[in-house]
Amino acid sequence: MLLFREKIPPDWLSKILANLPAVLIDHAHLERKAATTALNLEKYRDLYPRVAELNAIAIEELQHFQLVLDLLNRRGIPFGQPYPSPWISGLMKSVRRGQRRQVVDYLGCCSLIEGRSCEKFQILARELQPFDAELAAFYGSLVESEGNHYAAYILMARAIDPAETDRRLDFYLELDAHLMRQPNPLPMLH
Ligand SMILES: [Fe+2]
Ligand SMILES: [Fe+2]
C-alpha cells in the first residue's frame, strides 16, 4: 500500500457518520466517475495494450455504482447532485499536457484516489460495524477491489515509464498531503 504522508483529518469520520445519506450519494458519484475515468484512459496510445484490463475496471466500478444505487433505493434516499471534491480537483489540476506525461500523471492521480478509497473504506467497515452492520459489510466488500485498482494503475504507469512514475508519485504524495490539510466542511468521502 502507498505510504501516505498525511493522516486523514480527525474530523473526517464524525462528519461522515453524522451524514450517511449525503455520503452515500457522494459515494455513488465517485463510483460513476471511477467507471468513466477507466474508460477515458483507453484513449491513450500507451494504454491500448491494457484496454481489456481497463474495461474490467470500468465494469467493476459500474457494478459498485449500481450497488450504491441499490443501497440508496433500499434506504429511500433519492439519487442527487454530487459535491465537487477539492481534493480530487486539486490532484487532477496538476496533470501535465503531452500524451506520455499526461497518461503517467492520470494514472498516478487515479492510483492515489483508489488508494485513499481503499484506506477510507477499511475505516468505515470497522467504524460502522456497531450501528450499521449492512453498510459496514458493504464497505468491507469494496476494500479489496479498490486496493486492486490502486495497484493496477501504478503497474500500468510503471510499464510506460518507471522512473517518471516514481518521480510523479513522489510529487502526488506531497500534493495529497498538502490537500489533506485543507479544511473541507462537506460530508464527502474525498
Ligand atoms: Fe469502486
Ligand atoms: Fe476503484
XYZ file of N, CA and C and ligand atoms in Angstrom:
572
model
N 0.849 -1.204 0.000
C 0.000 0.000 0.000
C 0.881 1.249 0.000
N 0.368 2.301 -0.617
C 1.092 3.578 -0.662
C 1.346 4.095 0.738
N 2.493 4.688 0.932
C 2.764 5.304 2.225
C 2.320 6.758 2.160
N 1.085 6.983 2.534
C 0.586 8.355 2.522
C 1.349 9.184 3.550
N 1.526 10.450 3.239
C 2.358 11.305 4.094
C 1.533 12.181 5.025
N 0.237 12.062 4.931
C -0.626 12.823 5.839
C -1.786 11.936 6.251
N -2.150 12.024 7.527
C -3.283 11.226 8.012
C -4.594 11.846 7.527
N -5.629 11.022 7.508
C -6.976 11.526 7.222
C -7.330 12.510 8.344
N -7.910 13.690 8.018
C -8.199 14.684 9.072
C -9.066 14.088 10.186
N -8.811 14.489 11.445
C -9.510 13.857 12.569
C -11.029 14.069 12.560
N -11.504 15.144 11.896
C -12.953 15.373 11.888
C -13.662 14.642 10.739
N -12.898 13.969 9.873
C -13.496 13.320 8.705
C -14.544 12.270 9.106
N -14.159 11.378 10.006
C -15.032 10.254 10.339
C -16.350 10.721 10.973
N -16.276 11.654 11.926
C -17.509 12.091 12.601
C -18.443 12.793 11.611
N -17.850 13.550 10.687
C -18.627 14.245 9.650
C -19.338 13.215 8.755
N -18.641 12.129 8.428
C -19.206 11.072 7.584
C -20.345 10.357 8.329
N -20.072 9.960 9.570
C -21.050 9.167 10.319
C -22.320 9.956 10.601
N -22.191 11.281 10.708
C -23.356 12.119 11.004
C -24.174 12.440 9.748
N -23.657 12.091 8.569
C -24.335 12.473 7.313
C -24.364 11.321 6.304
N -24.744 10.122 6.767
C -24.630 8.953 5.880
C -25.436 9.067 4.574
N -26.675 9.593 4.588
C -27.384 9.689 3.305
C -26.614 10.531 2.270
N -26.096 11.682 2.685
C -25.329 12.534 1.756
C -24.045 11.830 1.316
N -23.425 11.100 2.228
C -22.184 10.389 1.904
C -22.452 9.309 0.859
N -23.595 8.618 0.988
C -23.910 7.553 0.023
C -24.154 8.130 -1.372
N -24.768 9.300 -1.448
C -24.962 9.941 -2.761
C -23.600 10.325 -3.342
N -22.749 10.905 -2.494
C -21.389 11.265 -2.925
C -20.640 10.014 -3.393
N -20.801 8.924 -2.648
C -20.121 7.675 -2.994
C -20.608 7.138 -4.352
N -21.921 7.226 -4.589
C -22.461 6.755 -5.873
C -21.762 7.499 -7.026
N -21.638 8.811 -6.891
C -20.982 9.597 -7.951
C -19.510 9.225 -8.087
N -18.866 8.939 -6.966
C -17.452 8.535 -7.022
C -17.280 7.277 -7.869
N -18.156 6.299 -7.668
C -18.065 5.049 -8.431
C -18.374 5.306 -9.904
N -19.360 6.175 -10.162
C -19.687 6.534 -11.550
C -18.472 7.171 -12.220
N -17.820 8.108 -11.485
C -16.653 8.789 -12.069
C -15.483 7.817 -12.234
N -15.367 6.861 -11.318
C -14.280 5.871 -11.442
C -14.470 5.041 -12.709
N -15.739 4.710 -13.033
C -16.013 3.930 -14.249
C -15.664 4.749 -15.494
N -16.082 6.016 -15.519
C -15.805 6.822 -16.718
C -14.305 7.116 -16.839
N -13.621 7.267 -15.699
C -12.179 7.514 -15.742
C -11.444 6.333 -16.374
N -11.831 5.114 -15.992
C -11.182 3.925 -16.574
C -11.411 3.908 -18.088
N -12.616 4.249 -18.527
C -12.906 4.270 -19.972
C -12.113 5.380 -20.677
N -12.002 6.543 -20.016
C -11.261 7.656 -20.627
C -9.782 7.332 -20.802
N -9.232 6.510 -19.907
C -7.812 6.154 -20.018
C -7.539 5.355 -21.297
N -8.587 4.740 -21.835
C -8.415 3.905 -23.032
C -8.084 4.715 -24.283
N -8.205 6.044 -24.199
C -7.890 6.848 -25.393
C -6.386 7.068 -25.552
N -5.598 6.759 -24.517
C -4.147 6.987 -24.597
C -3.453 5.823 -25.304
N -2.640 6.182 -26.280
C -1.930 5.196 -27.095
C -1.150 4.207 -26.221
N -0.489 4.742 -25.176
C 0.321 3.886 -24.303
C -0.515 2.831 -23.577
N -1.820 3.046 -23.521
C -2.675 2.106 -22.791
C -3.499 1.209 -23.722
N -3.287 1.309 -25.038
C -4.027 0.426 -25.947
C -3.851 -1.044 -25.568
N -2.627 -1.471 -25.178
C -2.494 -2.897 -24.823
C -3.250 -3.267 -23.528
N -3.690 -2.249 -22.752
C -4.365 -2.545 -21.480
C -5.871 -2.356 -21.570
N -6.393 -2.260 -22.797
C -7.805 -1.890 -22.944
C -8.737 -2.897 -22.261
N -8.400 -4.178 -22.320
C -9.275 -5.184 -21.699
C -9.252 -5.031 -20.176
N -8.044 -4.759 -19.654
C -7.892 -4.562 -18.209
C -8.679 -3.329 -17.738
N -8.597 -2.265 -18.546
C -9.332 -1.035 -18.204
C -10.843 -1.248 -18.299
N -11.264 -2.020 -19.299
C -12.691 -2.348 -19.387
C -13.143 -3.109 -18.143
N -12.306 -4.037 -17.686
C -12.669 -4.832 -16.497
C -12.819 -3.911 -15.283
N -11.918 -2.921 -15.159
C -12.029 -1.966 -14.041
C -13.313 -1.151 -14.196
N -13.580 -0.672 -15.417
C -14.785 0.140 -15.643
C -16.047 -0.658 -15.290
N -16.072 -1.930 -15.676
C -17.246 -2.779 -15.380
C -17.395 -2.933 -13.862
N -16.268 -3.167 -13.178
C -16.323 -3.332 -11.728
C -16.817 -2.055 -11.043
N -16.329 -0.902 -11.509
C -16.757 0.373 -10.917
C -18.241 0.624 -11.189
N -18.682 0.238 -12.381
C -20.101 0.404 -12.703
C -20.951 -0.503 -11.802
N -20.435 -1.701 -11.519
C -21.151 -2.593 -10.586
C -21.197 -1.963 -9.187
N -20.062 -1.349 -8.764
C -20.064 -0.660 -7.465
C -21.111 0.456 -7.459
N -21.146 1.204 -8.556
C -22.111 2.298 -8.683
C -23.535 1.757 -8.492
N -23.838 0.636 -9.172
C -25.177 0.052 -9.063
C -25.448 -0.416 -7.632
N -24.433 -0.981 -6.979
C -24.615 -1.439 -5.594
C -24.958 -0.262 -4.674
N -24.290 0.873 -4.888
C -24.602 2.049 -4.056
C -26.014 2.539 -4.384
N -26.378 2.521 -5.673
C -27.738 2.940 -6.041
C -28.779 2.023 -5.388
N -28.497 0.723 -5.343
C -29.420 -0.230 -4.691
C -29.561 0.097 -3.206
N -28.420 0.429 -2.580
C -28.447 0.814 -1.155
C -29.304 2.061 -0.952
N -29.097 3.051 -1.827
C -29.882 4.294 -1.745
C -31.370 3.962 -1.848
N -31.667 3.093 -2.800
C -33.051 2.700 -3.049
C -33.670 2.031 -1.817
N -32.941 1.058 -1.243
C -33.446 0.344 -0.054
C -33.666 1.287 1.113
N -32.848 2.350 1.168
C -32.939 3.275 2.296
C -33.839 4.480 1.993
N -34.447 4.484 0.835
C -35.350 5.577 0.486
C -34.642 6.916 0.316
N -33.369 6.863 -0.109
C -32.607 8.105 -0.316
C -32.589 8.397 -1.814
N -33.154 9.537 -2.256
C -33.129 9.811 -3.699
C -31.723 10.165 -4.184
N -31.371 9.645 -5.365
C -30.090 9.977 -6.003
C -30.090 11.485 -6.250
N -28.964 12.140 -5.997
C -28.933 13.599 -6.140
C -27.627 14.110 -6.704
N -27.433 15.394 -6.495
C -26.267 16.128 -7.019
C -24.966 15.692 -6.345
N -23.884 15.634 -7.099
C -22.583 15.363 -6.454
C -21.996 16.652 -5.880
N -21.163 16.510 -4.857
C -20.342 17.637 -4.395
C -19.063 17.630 -5.219
N -18.579 18.807 -5.609
C -17.243 18.803 -6.224
C -16.199 18.570 -5.126
N -15.222 17.713 -5.383
C -14.206 17.424 -4.365
C -12.967 18.278 -4.588
N -12.631 19.175 -3.630
C -11.418 19.984 -3.799
C -10.161 19.111 -3.808
N -10.206 17.965 -3.134
C -9.041 17.071 -3.113
C -8.828 16.463 -4.499
N -9.909 15.929 -5.102
C -9.766 15.306 -6.431
C -9.417 16.362 -7.482
N -10.110 17.517 -7.449
C -9.785 18.513 -8.486
C -8.383 19.069 -8.269
N -7.935 19.140 -7.005
C -6.568 19.586 -6.722
C -5.532 18.648 -7.329
N -5.797 17.351 -7.253
C -4.875 16.376 -7.865
C -4.929 16.493 -9.390
N -6.145 16.525 -9.930
C -6.319 16.493 -11.392
C -5.773 17.754 -12.072
N -5.832 18.883 -11.332
C -5.347 20.143 -11.906
C -3.856 20.088 -12.243
N -3.153 19.182 -11.574
C -1.700 19.148 -11.767
C -1.281 18.167 -12.860
N -2.267 17.594 -13.545
C -1.927 16.689 -14.657
C -1.324 17.523 -15.791
N -0.130 17.088 -16.267
C 0.570 17.871 -17.287
C 0.079 17.517 -18.686
N 0.341 18.409 -19.632
C -0.059 18.167 -21.022
C 1.014 17.359 -21.741
N 0.597 16.760 -22.841
C 1.530 15.924 -23.624
C 1.192 14.469 -23.345
N 0.944 13.688 -24.426
C 0.456 12.300 -24.304
C 1.105 11.498 -23.178
N 2.438 11.342 -23.246
C 3.140 10.454 -22.330
C 3.076 10.974 -20.888
N 3.315 12.290 -20.723
C 3.285 12.876 -19.378
C 1.873 12.843 -18.805
N 0.913 13.107 -19.679
C -0.483 13.163 -19.251
C -0.968 11.801 -18.753
N -0.612 10.761 -19.477
C -1.123 9.443 -19.091
C -0.468 8.964 -17.793
N 0.823 9.245 -17.630
C 1.501 8.864 -16.376
C 0.880 9.628 -15.201
N 0.606 10.915 -15.417
C 0.005 11.728 -14.355
C -1.406 11.252 -14.005
N -2.203 10.974 -15.033
C -3.572 10.493 -14.767
C -3.536 9.196 -13.976
N -2.657 8.304 -14.398
C -2.566 7.017 -13.693
C -2.112 7.225 -12.248
N -1.199 8.177 -12.043
C -0.743 8.490 -10.680
C -1.891 9.016 -9.828
N -2.652 9.966 -10.372
C -3.822 10.514 -9.648
C -4.827 9.409 -9.343
N -5.113 8.594 -10.356
C -6.115 7.533 -10.172
C -5.667 6.549 -9.098
N -4.378 6.219 -9.081
C -3.913 5.261 -8.074
C -4.058 5.855 -6.673
N -3.785 7.141 -6.533
C -3.948 7.775 -5.216
C -5.413 7.803 -4.777
N -6.296 8.087 -5.718
C -7.731 8.123 -5.386
C -8.187 6.723 -4.950
N -7.769 5.708 -5.705
C -8.142 4.336 -5.341
C -7.527 3.944 -3.995
N -6.288 4.369 -3.778
C -5.604 4.043 -2.522
C -6.285 4.695 -1.320
N -6.667 5.953 -1.486
C -7.368 6.650 -0.388
C -8.754 6.030 -0.175
N -9.425 5.622 -1.252
C -10.738 4.968 -1.103
C -10.571 3.678 -0.313
N -9.569 2.907 -0.688
C -9.309 1.638 -0.013
C -9.091 1.877 1.485
N -8.273 2.864 1.805
C -7.976 3.207 3.206
C -9.257 3.640 3.948
N -10.043 4.494 3.311
C -11.245 5.023 3.969
C -12.334 3.959 4.098
N -12.468 3.083 3.091
C -13.490 2.028 3.176
C -13.152 1.068 4.318
N -11.866 0.834 4.528
C -11.453 -0.027 5.653
C -11.887 0.597 6.986
N -11.675 1.906 7.107
C -12.070 2.612 8.337
C -13.591 2.530 8.519
N -14.320 2.749 7.421
C -15.786 2.730 7.519
C -16.296 1.330 7.862
N -15.690 0.303 7.289
C -16.110 -1.072 7.590
C -15.981 -1.329 9.093
N -14.937 -0.817 9.682
C -14.697 -1.021 11.127
C -15.621 -0.145 11.970
N -15.706 1.129 11.628
C -16.415 2.081 12.487
C -17.943 1.974 12.387
N -18.442 1.500 11.239
C -19.904 1.398 11.079
C -20.463 0.130 11.727
N -19.579 -0.841 11.962
C -19.999 -2.160 12.455
C -20.976 -2.104 13.641
N -20.716 -1.295 14.689
C -21.608 -1.341 15.862
C -23.030 -0.859 15.585
N -23.234 0.023 14.601
C -24.599 0.535 14.461
C -25.191 0.440 13.055
N -24.414 0.014 12.078
C -24.974 -0.173 10.734
C -24.206 -1.315 10.057
N -24.565 -2.541 10.464
C -23.816 -3.727 10.017
C -23.896 -3.893 8.496
N -25.044 -3.542 7.904
C -25.193 -3.699 6.448
C -24.192 -2.806 5.712
N -24.111 -1.559 6.134
C -23.196 -0.619 5.482
C -21.733 -0.988 5.768
N -21.481 -1.439 6.988
C -20.116 -1.872 7.345
C -19.680 -3.007 6.420
N -20.567 -3.986 6.216
C -20.234 -5.134 5.353
C -20.052 -4.667 3.912
N -20.863 -3.716 3.494
C -20.759 -3.199 2.134
C -19.379 -2.559 1.918
N -18.974 -1.684 2.844
C -17.657 -1.047 2.692
C -16.540 -2.079 2.763
N -16.698 -3.048 3.657
C -15.690 -4.115 3.748
C -15.550 -4.867 2.430
N -16.687 -5.037 1.726
C -16.667 -5.826 0.480
C -15.980 -5.069 -0.665
N -15.816 -3.762 -0.537
C -15.193 -2.971 -1.618
C -13.683 -2.801 -1.455
N -13.188 -3.068 -0.247
C -11.784 -2.760 0.072
C -10.808 -3.433 -0.895
N -10.999 -4.724 -1.123
C -10.040 -5.469 -1.939
C -10.043 -4.959 -3.383
N -11.235 -4.716 -3.898
C -11.359 -4.261 -5.278
C -10.663 -2.908 -5.480
N -10.886 -1.948 -4.565
C -10.254 -0.633 -4.724
C -8.733 -0.751 -4.541
N -8.312 -1.645 -3.661
C -6.871 -1.891 -3.490
C -6.260 -2.446 -4.780
N -6.997 -3.338 -5.446
C -6.509 -3.892 -6.722
C -6.435 -2.805 -7.800
N -7.398 -1.901 -7.796
C -7.369 -0.816 -8.794
C -6.161 0.091 -8.549
N -5.916 0.375 -7.277
C -4.736 1.171 -6.908
C -3.474 0.535 -7.503
N -3.324 -0.764 -7.274
C -2.111 -1.456 -7.748
C -2.084 -1.508 -9.278
N -3.238 -1.757 -9.898
C -3.292 -1.873 -11.363
C -2.847 -0.562 -12.020
N -3.295 0.572 -11.490
C -2.934 1.856 -12.097
C -1.437 2.149 -11.927
N -0.886 1.789 -10.782
C 0.563 2.005 -10.606
C 1.345 1.113 -11.573
N 0.920 -0.135 -11.696
C 1.628 -1.049 -12.610
C 1.532 -0.551 -14.059
N 0.387 -0.028 -14.441
C 0.230 0.497 -15.811
C 1.178 1.676 -16.034
N 1.280 2.563 -15.042
C 2.168 3.726 -15.183
C 3.625 3.266 -15.247
N 3.994 2.321 -14.384
C 5.391 1.854 -14.369
C 5.761 1.159 -15.670
N 4.788 0.481 -16.282
C 5.077 -0.192 -17.555
C 5.349 0.837 -18.660
N 4.829 2.040 -18.510
C 5.053 3.092 -19.510
C 6.404 3.771 -19.257
N 6.663 4.151 -18.011
C 7.915 4.842 -17.674
C 8.157 4.740 -16.157
N 8.987 3.768 -15.746
C 9.145 3.519 -14.299
C 9.745 4.704 -13.536
N 10.778 5.338 -14.097
C 11.439 6.428 -13.367
C 10.498 7.620 -13.232
N 9.823 7.949 -14.328
C 8.896 9.078 -14.314
C 7.718 8.792 -13.375
N 7.265 7.547 -13.337
C 6.169 7.168 -12.432
C 6.578 7.415 -10.984
N 7.779 7.003 -10.617
C 8.222 7.187 -9.233
C 8.373 8.671 -8.895
N 8.910 9.450 -9.845
C 9.034 10.894 -9.620
C 7.658 11.524 -9.414
N 6.729 11.146 -10.253
C 5.394 11.760 -10.159
C 4.626 11.259 -8.932
N 4.828 10.007 -8.535
C 4.168 9.524 -7.313
C 4.671 10.310 -6.106
N 5.972 10.600 -6.102
C 6.537 11.410 -5.024
C 5.849 12.791 -5.014
N 5.717 13.381 -6.191
C 5.047 14.684 -6.313
C 3.597 14.584 -5.832
N 2.883 13.549 -6.270
C 1.462 13.428 -5.914
C 1.256 13.112 -4.438
N 2.186 12.394 -3.832
C 2.058 12.126 -2.391
C 2.222 13.425 -1.596
N 3.132 14.293 -2.065
C 3.290 15.610 -1.422
C 2.029 16.451 -1.606
N 1.510 16.439 -2.833
C 0.302 17.216 -3.127
C -0.882 16.684 -2.307
N -1.009 15.377 -2.224
C -2.077 14.764 -1.413
C -1.972 15.237 0.032
N -0.756 15.233 0.572
C -0.553 15.653 1.974
C -0.974 17.109 2.148
N -0.592 17.957 1.180
C -0.951 19.369 1.234
C -2.475 19.527 1.183
N -3.116 18.830 0.248
C -4.569 18.967 0.062
C -5.336 18.395 1.253
N -4.796 17.352 1.878
C -5.466 16.741 3.042
C -5.530 17.722 4.215
N -4.620 18.674 4.226
C -4.596 19.643 5.333
C -5.563 20.810 5.112
N -6.172 20.878 3.924
C -7.124 21.966 3.657
C -8.491 21.569 4.238
N -9.100 22.473 5.021
C -10.387 22.101 5.629
C -11.495 21.913 4.573
N -12.311 20.889 4.756
C -13.474 20.669 3.897
C -14.656 20.315 4.800
N -15.596 21.250 4.981
C -16.701 21.019 5.924
C -17.754 20.064 5.386
N -17.714 19.735 4.074
C -18.782 18.921 3.489
C -18.609 17.430 3.815
N -19.750 16.707 3.958
C -19.668 15.272 4.266
C -19.384 14.452 3.003
N -18.110 14.338 2.628
C -17.743 13.625 1.411
C -16.652 12.614 1.725
N -16.617 11.568 0.893
C -15.572 10.552 1.095
C -14.192 11.161 0.839
N -14.070 11.981 -0.221
C -12.779 12.590 -0.543
C -12.873 14.119 -0.525
Fe -15.174 1.261 -6.920
Fe -11.876 1.580 -7.828
